[in-house]
mmCIF file of C-alpha atoms in Angstrom:
data_model
loop_
_atom_site.group_PDB
_atom_site.id
_atom_site.type_symbol
_atom_site.label_atom_id
_atom_site.label_comp_id
_atom_site.label_asym_id
_atom_site.label_seq_id
_atom_site.Cartn_x
_atom_site.Cartn_y
_atom_site.Cartn_z
ATOM 1 C CA UNK A 28 118.289 68.068 116.665
ATOM 2 C CA UNK A 29 117.035 71.340 115.201
ATOM 3 C CA UNK A 30 119.282 74.379 115.014
ATOM 4 C CA UNK A 31 118.715 77.235 117.528
ATOM 5 C CA UNK A 32 117.601 79.446 114.630
ATOM 6 C CA UNK A 33 114.628 77.116 114.079
ATOM 7 C CA UNK A 34 113.286 77.626 117.613
ATOM 8 C CA UNK A 35 113.872 81.395 117.393
ATOM 9 C CA UNK A 36 112.067 81.434 114.049
ATOM 10 C CA UNK A 37 109.091 79.544 115.481
ATOM 11 C CA UNK A 38 108.821 82.094 118.296
ATOM 12 C CA UNK A 39 109.050 84.848 115.674
ATOM 13 C CA UNK A 40 106.237 83.185 113.719
ATOM 14 C CA UNK A 41 103.969 83.164 116.777
ATOM 15 C CA UNK A 42 104.645 86.835 117.530
ATOM 16 C CA UNK A 43 104.179 87.861 113.897
ATOM 17 C CA UNK A 44 100.869 85.977 113.681
ATOM 18 C CA UNK A 45 99.621 87.906 116.726
ATOM 19 C CA UNK A 46 100.625 91.185 115.085
ATOM 20 C CA UNK A 47 98.926 90.228 111.813
ATOM 21 C CA UNK A 48 95.731 89.432 113.724
ATOM 22 C CA UNK A 49 95.792 92.552 115.909
ATOM 23 C CA UNK A 50 93.545 94.660 113.593
ATOM 24 C CA UNK A 51 90.725 92.070 113.789
ATOM 25 C CA UNK A 52 88.793 94.203 116.285
ATOM 26 C CA UNK A 53 88.992 97.201 113.947
ATOM 27 C CA UNK A 54 87.645 95.192 111.023
ATOM 28 C CA UNK A 55 84.910 93.676 113.153
ATOM 29 C CA UNK A 56 83.725 97.228 113.820
ATOM 30 C CA UNK A 57 83.913 97.998 110.086
ATOM 31 C CA UNK A 58 81.753 94.957 109.301
ATOM 32 C CA UNK A 59 79.221 95.802 112.015
ATOM 33 C CA UNK A 60 78.977 99.445 110.900
ATOM 34 C CA UNK A 61 79.146 98.463 107.194
ATOM 35 C CA UNK A 62 81.511 101.376 106.636
ATOM 36 C CA UNK A 63 85.269 101.972 106.740
ATOM 37 C CA UNK A 64 84.531 105.486 108.085
ATOM 38 C CA UNK A 65 87.846 107.333 108.527
ATOM 39 C CA UNK A 66 90.107 104.273 108.440
ATOM 40 C CA UNK A 67 92.700 104.226 105.671
ATOM 41 C CA UNK A 68 93.337 101.266 103.390
ATOM 42 C CA UNK A 69 96.926 102.139 102.411
ATOM 43 C CA UNK A 70 98.620 100.637 105.514
ATOM 44 C CA UNK A 71 96.962 97.267 104.872
ATOM 45 C CA UNK A 72 97.720 97.425 101.146
ATOM 46 C CA UNK A 73 101.392 98.130 101.909
ATOM 47 C CA UNK A 74 101.513 95.329 104.471
ATOM 48 C CA UNK A 75 100.054 92.949 101.875
ATOM 49 C CA UNK A 76 102.744 94.046 99.409
ATOM 50 C CA UNK A 77 105.513 93.439 101.936
ATOM 51 C CA UNK A 78 104.129 90.091 103.071
ATOM 52 C CA UNK A 79 103.783 88.881 99.485
ATOM 53 C CA UNK A 80 107.357 89.767 98.571
ATOM 54 C CA UNK A 81 108.777 88.337 101.820
ATOM 55 C CA UNK A 82 106.880 85.114 101.109
ATOM 56 C CA UNK A 83 108.549 84.866 97.709
ATOM 57 C CA UNK A 84 111.919 85.709 99.266
ATOM 58 C CA UNK A 85 111.487 82.894 101.786
ATOM 59 C CA UNK A 86 110.595 80.457 99.009
ATOM 60 C CA UNK A 87 113.605 81.243 96.782
ATOM 61 C CA UNK A 88 116.117 81.516 99.648
ATOM 62 C CA UNK A 89 117.421 78.188 100.987
ATOM 63 C CA UNK A 90 116.687 77.638 104.691
ATOM 64 C CA UNK A 91 114.243 80.554 105.013
ATOM 65 C CA UNK A 92 110.984 78.591 104.969
ATOM 66 C CA UNK A 93 109.968 80.072 108.334
ATOM 67 C CA UNK A 94 109.985 83.480 106.676
ATOM 68 C CA UNK A 95 107.731 82.239 103.864
ATOM 69 C CA UNK A 96 105.269 80.477 106.188
ATOM 70 C CA UNK A 97 104.517 83.423 108.454
ATOM 71 C CA UNK A 98 104.404 85.940 105.631
ATOM 72 C CA UNK A 99 102.233 83.614 103.563
ATOM 73 C CA UNK A 100 99.797 83.574 106.479
ATOM 74 C CA UNK A 101 100.098 87.341 106.757
ATOM 75 C CA UNK A 102 99.394 87.809 103.057
ATOM 76 C CA UNK A 103 96.187 85.765 103.371
ATOM 77 C CA UNK A 104 95.061 87.813 106.387
ATOM 78 C CA UNK A 105 95.849 91.094 104.638
ATOM 79 C CA UNK A 106 93.905 89.957 101.542
ATOM 80 C CA UNK A 107 90.874 89.577 103.814
ATOM 81 C CA UNK A 108 91.449 93.038 105.331
ATOM 82 C CA UNK A 109 91.861 94.688 101.918
ATOM 83 C CA UNK A 110 88.807 92.837 100.561
ATOM 84 C CA UNK A 111 86.709 94.165 103.451
ATOM 85 C CA UNK A 112 87.925 97.661 102.625
ATOM 86 C CA UNK A 113 86.832 97.201 99.019
ATOM 87 C CA UNK A 114 83.420 95.981 100.183
ATOM 88 C CA UNK A 115 82.704 98.657 102.793
ATOM 89 C CA UNK A 116 84.614 101.696 101.485
ATOM 90 C CA UNK A 117 82.496 104.706 100.487
ATOM 91 C CA UNK A 118 81.665 104.751 96.784
ATOM 92 C CA UNK A 119 83.893 107.762 96.048
ATOM 93 C CA UNK A 120 86.916 105.971 97.571
ATOM 94 C CA UNK A 121 86.271 102.499 96.192
ATOM 95 C CA UNK A 122 87.654 103.140 92.699
ATOM 96 C CA UNK A 123 90.814 104.770 94.080
ATOM 97 C CA UNK A 124 91.321 101.809 96.409
ATOM 98 C CA UNK A 125 90.929 99.344 93.535
ATOM 99 C CA UNK A 126 93.544 101.252 91.491
ATOM 100 C CA UNK A 127 96.037 101.284 94.389
ATOM 101 C CA UNK A 128 95.473 97.563 95.047
ATOM 102 C CA UNK A 129 96.014 96.769 91.365
ATOM 103 C CA UNK A 130 99.250 98.778 91.306
ATOM 104 C CA UNK A 131 100.804 97.733 94.615
ATOM 105 C CA UNK A 132 99.397 94.243 95.186
ATOM 106 C CA UNK A 133 99.315 92.927 91.611
ATOM 107 C CA UNK A 134 101.500 94.855 89.160
ATOM 108 C CA UNK A 135 104.406 95.699 91.481
ATOM 109 C CA UNK A 136 104.942 92.172 92.885
ATOM 110 C CA UNK A 137 104.618 90.610 89.425
ATOM 111 C CA UNK A 138 107.053 93.162 87.973
ATOM 112 C CA UNK A 139 109.539 92.700 90.844
ATOM 113 C CA UNK A 140 109.510 88.900 90.566
ATOM 114 C CA UNK A 141 109.700 88.968 86.765
ATOM 115 C CA UNK A 142 112.542 91.502 86.821
ATOM 116 C CA UNK A 143 114.663 89.541 89.286
ATOM 117 C CA UNK A 144 114.093 86.280 87.403
ATOM 118 C CA UNK A 145 114.913 87.751 84.007
ATOM 119 C CA UNK A 146 117.869 89.863 85.172
ATOM 120 C CA UNK A 147 119.639 87.108 87.111
ATOM 121 C CA UNK A 148 120.119 83.484 86.129
ATOM 122 C CA UNK A 149 121.825 82.609 89.403
ATOM 123 C CA UNK A 150 119.369 81.684 92.178
ATOM 124 C CA UNK A 151 121.525 83.340 94.826
ATOM 125 C CA UNK A 152 121.492 86.652 92.944
ATOM 126 C CA UNK A 153 117.722 86.405 92.509
ATOM 127 C CA UNK A 154 117.328 85.838 96.243
ATOM 128 C CA UNK A 155 119.634 88.722 97.139
ATOM 129 C CA UNK A 156 117.922 91.146 94.749
ATOM 130 C CA UNK A 157 114.503 90.269 96.204
ATOM 131 C CA UNK A 158 115.892 90.594 99.729
ATOM 132 C CA UNK A 159 117.169 94.068 98.862
ATOM 133 C CA UNK A 160 113.706 95.088 97.585
ATOM 134 C CA UNK A 161 111.955 93.673 100.683
ATOM 135 C CA UNK A 162 114.348 95.323 103.123
ATOM 136 C CA UNK A 163 114.065 98.647 101.302
ATOM 137 C CA UNK A 164 110.258 98.571 101.409
ATOM 138 C CA UNK A 165 110.258 97.807 105.137
ATOM 139 C CA UNK A 166 112.610 100.680 105.897
ATOM 140 C CA UNK A 167 110.452 103.080 103.836
ATOM 141 C CA UNK A 168 107.390 101.954 105.804
ATOM 142 C CA UNK A 169 109.060 103.129 109.021
ATOM 143 C CA UNK A 170 107.685 106.581 108.252
ATOM 144 C CA UNK A 171 104.580 105.600 110.249
ATOM 145 C CA UNK A 172 106.335 104.738 113.554
ATOM 146 C CA UNK A 173 108.517 107.841 113.158
ATOM 147 C CA UNK A 174 105.402 109.953 112.678
ATOM 148 C CA UNK A 175 103.820 108.362 115.753
ATOM 149 C CA UNK A 176 106.885 109.162 117.876
ATOM 150 C CA UNK A 177 106.890 112.782 116.694
ATOM 151 C CA UNK A 178 103.192 113.085 117.580
ATOM 152 C CA UNK A 179 103.790 111.701 121.091
ATOM 153 C CA UNK A 180 106.539 114.237 121.772
ATOM 154 C CA UNK A 181 104.485 117.104 120.328
ATOM 155 C CA UNK A 182 101.211 116.322 122.114
ATOM 156 C CA UNK A 183 102.754 114.687 125.198
ATOM 157 C CA UNK A 184 100.100 111.987 124.792
ATOM 158 C CA UNK A 185 100.679 108.251 124.273
ATOM 159 C CA UNK A 186 97.174 107.778 122.848
ATOM 160 C CA UNK A 187 98.779 108.083 119.442
ATOM 161 C CA UNK A 188 101.193 105.250 120.258
ATOM 162 C CA UNK A 189 99.536 102.306 122.048
ATOM 163 C CA UNK A 190 101.800 100.400 124.427
ATOM 164 C CA UNK A 191 101.152 96.961 122.936
ATOM 165 C CA UNK A 192 101.957 98.180 119.435
ATOM 166 C CA UNK A 193 105.306 99.521 120.680
ATOM 167 C CA UNK A 194 105.981 96.380 122.702
ATOM 168 C CA UNK A 195 105.322 94.030 119.799
ATOM 169 C CA UNK A 196 107.376 96.184 117.415
ATOM 170 C CA UNK A 197 110.231 95.882 119.922
ATOM 171 C CA UNK A 198 109.735 92.154 120.505
ATOM 172 C CA UNK A 199 109.165 91.296 116.849
ATOM 173 C CA UNK A 200 112.252 93.212 115.788
ATOM 174 C CA UNK A 201 114.394 91.631 118.514
ATOM 175 C CA UNK A 202 113.360 88.030 117.767
ATOM 176 C CA UNK A 203 113.739 88.314 114.000
ATOM 177 C CA UNK A 204 117.038 90.196 114.348
ATOM 178 C CA UNK A 205 118.398 87.300 116.425
ATOM 179 C CA UNK A 206 117.061 84.829 113.851
ATOM 180 C CA UNK A 207 118.659 86.820 111.015
ATOM 181 C CA UNK A 208 121.988 86.896 112.860
ATOM 182 C CA UNK A 209 121.934 83.108 113.296
ATOM 183 C CA UNK A 210 121.020 82.685 109.628
ATOM 184 C CA UNK A 211 123.609 85.269 108.523
ATOM 185 C CA UNK A 212 120.861 87.024 106.562
ATOM 186 C CA UNK A 213 121.642 90.737 106.247
ATOM 187 C CA UNK A 214 118.370 91.459 104.403
ATOM 188 C CA UNK A 215 116.399 90.313 107.446
ATOM 189 C CA UNK A 216 118.857 91.726 109.957
ATOM 190 C CA UNK A 217 118.904 95.356 108.816
ATOM 191 C CA UNK A 218 115.132 96.121 108.834
ATOM 192 C CA UNK A 219 114.526 94.056 111.962
ATOM 193 C CA UNK A 220 117.442 95.753 113.703
ATOM 194 C CA UNK A 221 115.857 99.092 112.810
ATOM 195 C CA UNK A 222 112.529 97.782 114.121
ATOM 196 C CA UNK A 223 114.153 96.782 117.402
ATOM 197 C CA UNK A 224 115.725 100.238 117.810
ATOM 198 C CA UNK A 225 112.475 102.055 116.994
ATOM 199 C CA UNK A 226 110.529 99.760 119.310
ATOM 200 C CA UNK A 227 112.982 100.503 122.109
ATOM 201 C CA UNK A 228 112.653 104.255 121.545
ATOM 202 C CA UNK A 229 108.857 103.987 121.553
ATOM 203 C CA UNK A 230 108.876 102.100 124.864
ATOM 204 C CA UNK A 231 111.143 104.777 126.354
ATOM 205 C CA UNK A 232 108.807 107.527 125.105
ATOM 206 C CA UNK A 233 105.851 105.619 126.534
ATOM 207 C CA UNK A 234 107.560 105.513 129.921
ATOM 208 C CA UNK A 235 108.249 109.247 129.768
ATOM 209 C CA UNK A 236 104.832 110.440 128.576
ATOM 210 C CA UNK A 237 102.359 107.850 129.880
ATOM 211 C CA UNK A 238 101.437 110.030 132.881
ATOM 212 C CA UNK A 239 102.128 113.370 131.240
ATOM 213 C CA UNK A 240 99.356 115.938 130.756
ATOM 214 C CA UNK A 241 98.400 116.051 127.051
ATOM 215 C CA UNK A 242 99.262 119.315 125.330
ATOM 216 C CA UNK A 243 96.599 121.007 123.233
ATOM 217 C CA UNK A 244 94.192 118.084 122.740
ATOM 218 C CA UNK A 245 90.586 119.127 122.146
ATOM 219 C CA UNK A 246 87.645 116.775 122.505
ATOM 220 C CA UNK A 247 87.692 116.162 118.756
ATOM 221 C CA UNK A 248 91.405 115.389 118.855
ATOM 222 C CA UNK A 249 90.848 112.986 121.709
ATOM 223 C CA UNK A 250 88.287 111.080 119.630
ATOM 224 C CA UNK A 251 90.689 110.982 116.694
ATOM 225 C CA UNK A 252 93.406 109.685 119.017
ATOM 226 C CA UNK A 253 91.137 106.854 120.106
ATOM 227 C CA UNK A 254 90.563 105.899 116.469
ATOM 228 C CA UNK A 255 94.296 106.095 115.840
ATOM 229 C CA UNK A 256 94.893 103.719 118.752
ATOM 230 C CA UNK A 257 92.602 101.159 117.142
ATOM 231 C CA UNK A 258 94.185 101.421 113.713
ATOM 232 C CA UNK A 259 97.877 102.085 114.340
ATOM 233 C CA UNK A 260 98.904 98.448 114.527
ATOM 234 C CA UNK A 261 98.596 98.064 110.797
ATOM 235 C CA UNK A 262 100.770 101.085 110.117
ATOM 236 C CA UNK A 263 103.975 99.664 111.559
ATOM 237 C CA UNK A 264 105.881 97.429 109.165
ATOM 238 C CA UNK A 265 105.787 93.808 110.140
ATOM 239 C CA UNK A 266 109.293 92.529 109.773
ATOM 240 C CA UNK A 267 110.043 88.893 109.265
#
């Protein structure tokens, strides 16, 4: 009979897949309009970086194949998103996007994997060093949810922080934190624990400000908020 961590991990995979697929509507609009307009590529590039490294971590760490499967799927999805950005980005942004992709999605992962393999002969040390890198990147990426929470408090508007994004950040963090606890994996536990806490705070803020009167939002700001609602999902780190 399978261990409880297996069933928790499967649930985590399902939730993470839904989060990875959540920007599909945004990219469908990009394809239809044949332009990325004001959408930014960096969140998707960073998510691709994280997914790639977590996939490698899951491969080199015994018993963590559920981490590698979901992040492998996520990496493939993010490659499609980034490719669409490269196709439909304005000409003046295309070269910059290519440079960032080359640095963060090619050179950095190759350098990180090569460094851990050359620096450590022991497989356990290689796994731990990669786990440290992955966890650190995820924690750095929490600047986006923190920024969203600050904006909600400042504007008293939850348009900048969609409910389902907050809910899935909370749920994703909770499930993977439980999985990490069962697996005794501190590199998964720390960032997912942080994700759970931030998700909880966001849900509390949503409850406080969902019926509040927005402060200082012009018509232009309202339109920007609507665009932010469509694109914010990609800006929260997906932890698994």
